[in-house]
PDB file of C-alpha atoms in Angstrom:
ATOM      1  CA  MET I   1       0.000   0.000   0.000  1.00 47.00           C
ATOM      2  CA  GLU I   2       2.959   2.335  -0.215  1.00 52.00           C
ATOM      3  CA  GLY I   3       2.164   3.614  -3.758  1.00 53.00           C
ATOM      4  CA  LEU I   4      -1.470   4.294  -2.950  1.00 53.00           C
ATOM      5  CA  ALA I   5      -2.453   7.869  -2.177  1.00 49.00           C
ATOM      6  CA  VAL I   6      -5.437   8.319   0.075  1.00 49.00           C
ATOM      7  CA  PHE I   7      -7.326  11.612   0.103  1.00 48.00           C
ATOM      8  CA  HIS I   8      -9.594  12.533   2.947  1.00 49.00           C
ATOM      9  CA  HIS I   9     -12.226  15.162   2.367  1.00 49.00           C
ATOM     10  CA  ASN I  10     -13.628  16.918   5.350  1.00 51.00           C
ATOM     11  CA  ASN I  11     -17.248  18.066   5.117  1.00 49.00           C
ATOM     12  CA  ASP I  12     -16.301  21.349   6.768  1.00 46.00           C
ATOM     13  CA  ASN I  13     -14.058  22.215   3.827  1.00 46.00           C
ATOM     14  CA  ASN I  14     -17.051  22.167   1.457  1.00 48.00           C
ATOM     15  CA  LYS I  15     -18.641  25.037   3.347  1.00 44.00           C
ATOM     16  CA  MET I  16     -15.614  27.312   2.971  1.00 43.00           C
ATOM     17  CA  LYS I  17     -15.473  29.036  -0.398  1.00 53.00           C
ATOM     18  CA  VAL I  18     -12.462  30.557  -2.096  1.00 54.00           C
ATOM     19  CA  VAL I  19     -14.492  33.680  -2.795  1.00 54.00           C
ATOM     20  CA  GLU I  20     -15.024  34.289   0.911  1.00 59.00           C
ATOM     21  CA  LYS I  21     -11.290  34.107   1.543  1.00 63.00           C
ATOM     22  CA  ASP I  22     -10.154  36.581  -1.111  1.00 74.00           C
ATOM     23  CA  LYS I  23     -11.835  39.998  -1.265  1.00 82.00           C
ATOM     24  CA  VAL I  24     -10.157  40.892  -4.578  1.00 84.00           C
ATOM     25  CA  ILE I  25     -11.544  37.837  -6.350  1.00 84.00           C
ATOM     26  CA  SER I  26     -14.914  38.391  -4.730  1.00 84.00           C
ATOM     27  CA  GLY I  27     -14.966  41.994  -5.969  1.00 86.00           C
ATOM     28  CA  MET I  28     -13.982  40.971  -9.482  1.00 90.00           C
ATOM     29  CA  LEU I  29     -16.716  38.344  -9.595  1.00 89.00           C
ATOM     30  CA  ARG I  30     -19.308  40.828  -8.306  1.00 90.00           C
ATOM     31  CA  ASP I  31     -18.249  43.332 -10.985  1.00 92.00           C
ATOM     32  CA  GLU I  32     -18.522  40.630 -13.645  1.00 92.00           C
ATOM     33  CA  LEU I  33     -21.962  39.645 -12.346  1.00 92.00           C
ATOM     34  CA  LYS I  34     -23.090  43.275 -12.500  1.00 93.00           C
ATOM     35  CA  ARG I  35     -21.709  43.639 -16.033  1.00 95.00           C
ATOM     36  CA  CYS I  36     -23.449  40.440 -17.159  1.00 94.00           C
ATOM     37  CA  ARG I  37     -26.780  41.613 -15.732  1.00 94.00           C
ATOM     38  CA  GLU I  38     -26.440  44.975 -17.499  1.00 94.00           C
ATOM     39  CA  MET I  39     -25.609  43.258 -20.787  1.00 94.00           C
ATOM     40  CA  LEU I  40     -28.540  40.870 -20.350  1.00 94.00           C
ATOM     41  CA  GLY I  41     -30.920  43.787 -19.826  1.00 94.00           C
ATOM     42  CA  SER I  42     -29.540  45.601 -22.852  1.00 93.00           C
ATOM     43  CA  LEU I  43     -29.826  42.518 -25.059  1.00 94.00           C
ATOM     44  CA  GLU I  44     -33.380  41.815 -23.895  1.00 93.00           C
ATOM     45  CA  ARG I  45     -34.391  45.396 -24.730  1.00 93.00           C
ATOM     46  CA  SER I  46     -32.802  45.040 -28.174  1.00 92.00           C
ATOM     47  CA  VAL I  47     -34.547  41.728 -28.848  1.00 93.00           C
ATOM     48  CA  SER I  48     -37.934  43.137 -27.866  1.00 91.00           C
ATOM     49  CA  GLY I  49     -37.682  45.627 -30.750  1.00 90.00           C
ATOM     50  CA  LEU I  50     -36.786  43.007 -33.365  1.00 91.00           C
ATOM     51  CA  PRO I  51     -39.298  40.857 -35.269  1.00 90.00           C
ATOM     52  CA  LYS I  52     -39.714  37.212 -34.340  1.00 90.00           C
ATOM     53  CA  GLY I  53     -40.535  34.192 -36.466  1.00 89.00           C
ATOM     54  CA  ILE I  54     -39.320  32.836 -39.786  1.00 90.00           C
ATOM     55  CA  ILE I  55     -39.711  33.846 -43.418  1.00 90.00           C
ATOM     56  CA  ASN I  56     -41.412  31.369 -45.711  1.00 89.00           C
ATOM     57  CA  LYS I  57     -41.862  31.527 -49.458  1.00 87.00           C
ATOM     58  CA  ARG I  58     -45.095  30.481 -51.142  1.00 84.00           C
ATOM     59  CA  LYS I  59     -45.654  29.785 -54.797  1.00 85.00           C
ATOM     60  CA  LYS I  60     -49.021  30.167 -56.500  1.00 84.00           C
ATOM     61  CA  ARG I  61     -49.988  29.164 -60.016  1.00 85.00           C
ATOM     62  CA  TYR I  62     -52.347  31.347 -61.957  1.00 86.00           C
ATOM     63  CA  LYS I  63     -52.986  31.031 -65.695  1.00 86.00           C
ATOM     64  CA  ASP I  64     -49.818  29.063 -66.443  1.00 85.00           C
ATOM     65  CA  LYS I  65     -47.643  31.468 -64.478  1.00 87.00           C
ATOM     66  CA  VAL I  66     -45.994  30.849 -61.134  1.00 86.00           C
ATOM     67  CA  TYR I  67     -46.023  33.701 -58.660  1.00 85.00           C
ATOM     68  CA  SER I  68     -44.013  33.620 -55.463  1.00 86.00           C
ATOM     69  CA  TYR I  69     -44.265  35.746 -52.380  1.00 86.00           C
ATOM     70  CA  HIS I  70     -42.745  35.843 -48.906  1.00 89.00           C
ATOM     71  CA  TYR I  71     -44.474  35.910 -45.585  1.00 91.00           C
ATOM     72  CA  LEU I  72     -43.416  36.103 -41.962  1.00 90.00           C
ATOM     73  CA  LYS I  73     -44.689  33.303 -39.750  1.00 92.00           C
ATOM     74  CA  TYR I  74     -44.730  33.775 -35.968  1.00 90.00           C
ATOM     75  CA  ARG I  75     -46.783  33.025 -32.870  1.00 90.00           C
ATOM     76  CA  ASP I  76     -48.928  35.565 -31.092  1.00 87.00           C
ATOM     77  CA  GLY I  77     -49.915  33.808 -27.903  1.00 88.00           C
ATOM     78  CA  SER I  78     -51.499  30.552 -29.031  1.00 92.00           C
ATOM     79  CA  LYS I  79     -52.267  31.811 -32.551  1.00 93.00           C
ATOM     80  CA  VAL I  80     -49.972  31.384 -35.557  1.00 91.00           C
ATOM     81  CA  VAL I  81     -49.797  34.564 -37.637  1.00 89.00           C
ATOM     82  CA  ASN I  82     -48.801  34.702 -41.318  1.00 89.00           C
ATOM     83  CA  LYS I  83     -47.952  38.220 -42.456  1.00 89.00           C
ATOM     84  CA  HIS I  84     -47.237  39.061 -46.095  1.00 88.00           C
ATOM     85  CA  ILE I  85     -43.860  40.710 -46.720  1.00 89.00           C
ATOM     86  CA  PRO I  86     -43.265  42.753 -49.881  1.00 88.00           C
ATOM     87  CA  ASN I  87     -40.222  41.739 -51.937  1.00 86.00           C
ATOM     88  CA  SER I  88     -38.532  45.044 -51.140  1.00 88.00           C
ATOM     89  CA  GLY I  89     -38.589  44.322 -47.398  1.00 87.00           C
ATOM     90  CA  VAL I  90     -37.461  40.690 -47.403  1.00 89.00           C
ATOM     91  CA  GLN I  91     -33.699  41.300 -47.170  1.00 91.00           C
ATOM     92  CA  GLU I  92     -34.024  43.807 -44.327  1.00 92.00           C
ATOM     93  CA  LEU I  93     -36.331  41.455 -42.430  1.00 92.00           C
ATOM     94  CA  LEU I  94     -33.920  38.538 -42.897  1.00 92.00           C
ATOM     95  CA  GLU I  95     -31.111  40.627 -41.410  1.00 94.00           C
ATOM     96  CA  LYS I  96     -33.265  41.568 -38.419  1.00 93.00           C
ATOM     97  CA  LEU I  97     -34.282  37.948 -37.836  1.00 93.00           C
ATOM     98  CA  GLU I  98     -30.631  36.833 -37.955  1.00 94.00           C
ATOM     99  CA  LEU I  99     -29.724  39.589 -35.501  1.00 94.00           C
ATOM    100  CA  ARG I 100     -32.519  38.468 -33.174  1.00 94.00           C
ATOM    101  CA  GLU I 101     -31.268  34.877 -33.318  1.00 94.00           C
ATOM    102  CA  LYS I 102     -27.727  36.041 -32.528  1.00 94.00           C
ATOM    103  CA  TYR I 103     -28.949  38.132 -29.583  1.00 94.00           C
ATOM    104  CA  GLU I 104     -31.040  35.243 -28.235  1.00 94.00           C
ATOM    105  CA  LYS I 105     -27.959  32.989 -28.225  1.00 95.00           C
ATOM    106  CA  GLU I 106     -26.033  35.693 -26.355  1.00 94.00           C
ATOM    107  CA  ILE I 107     -28.912  36.059 -23.876  1.00 94.00           C
ATOM    108  CA  LYS I 108     -28.794  32.335 -23.185  1.00 96.00           C
ATOM    109  CA  SER I 109     -25.039  32.553 -22.650  1.00 94.00           C
ATOM    110  CA  TYR I 110     -25.345  35.518 -20.266  1.00 94.00           C
ATOM    111  CA  LYS I 111     -28.111  33.801 -18.285  1.00 95.00           C
ATOM    112  CA  SER I 112     -25.897  30.777 -17.717  1.00 94.00           C
ATOM    113  CA  LYS I 113     -22.974  33.053 -16.713  1.00 93.00           C
ATOM    114  CA  ILE I 114     -25.209  34.909 -14.275  1.00 92.00           C
ATOM    115  CA  ALA I 115     -26.445  31.641 -12.751  1.00 92.00           C
ATOM    116  CA  TYR I 116     -22.867  30.395 -12.404  1.00 90.00           C
ATOM    117  CA  LEU I 117     -21.572  33.636 -10.856  1.00 89.00           C
ATOM    118  CA  SER I 118     -24.569  33.849  -8.519  1.00 88.00           C
ATOM    119  CA  LYS I 119     -23.891  30.322  -7.355  1.00 88.00           C
ATOM    120  CA  ILE I 120     -20.208  31.077  -6.740  1.00 84.00           C
ATOM    121  CA  LEU I 121     -20.972  34.283  -4.874  1.00 82.00           C
ATOM    122  CA  GLY I 122     -23.851  32.707  -2.959  1.00 82.00           C
ATOM    123  CA  SER I 123     -26.179  35.532  -3.945  1.00 60.00           C
ATOM    124  CA  ASP I 124     -29.082  33.227  -4.832  1.00 48.00           C
ATOM    125  CA  LYS I 125     -29.527  31.543  -1.445  1.00 53.00           C
ATOM    126  CA  LYS I 126     -33.107  32.824  -1.195  1.00 52.00           C
ATOM    127  CA  ARG I 127     -34.100  31.192  -4.462  1.00 51.00           C
ATOM    128  CA  GLY I 128     -37.775  31.460  -5.341  1.00 54.00           C
ATOM    129  CA  HIS I 129     -38.592  34.204  -2.865  1.00 54.00           C
ATOM    130  CA  GLY I 130     -37.371  37.164  -4.866  1.00 55.00           C
ATOM    131  CA  ASN I 131     -35.322  39.945  -3.419  1.00 55.00           C
ATOM    132  CA  ARG I 132     -37.832  41.672  -1.160  1.00 54.00           C
ATOM    133  CA  SER I 133     -35.279  43.795   0.655  1.00 54.00           C
ATOM    134  CA  LYS I 134     -34.718  46.102  -2.324  1.00 51.00           C
ATOM    135  CA  LYS I 135     -38.374  47.141  -2.745  1.00 46.00           C
TER     136      LYS I 135
END
């Protein structure tokens, strides 16, 4: 048994966090958490002003000719809405939809960062009760 390393973990060590020991690291993490929350708010405001849904293209036949047109398909509550888009506005709408998709991915990333930082800092101990002290 000479080559065997045995590690003992004490339950008390799990309660002590590195963040509590080092004020500099704690401050940096709090600043990062604040920055992430500000960015999340900014991104959510930006997304709220962008259109949602997808662009579909329909083709119709009329008197041996094929006509095509674009429409925006999205949900409004439980209803599915199909909105006609003129050909002149399709490219602009595509760009806005791509931007919305990009922002939504960033929002997801920031939410996971915020959850991780909150867990490290222990700022979400009262989960589910809201922060009533700041009202």
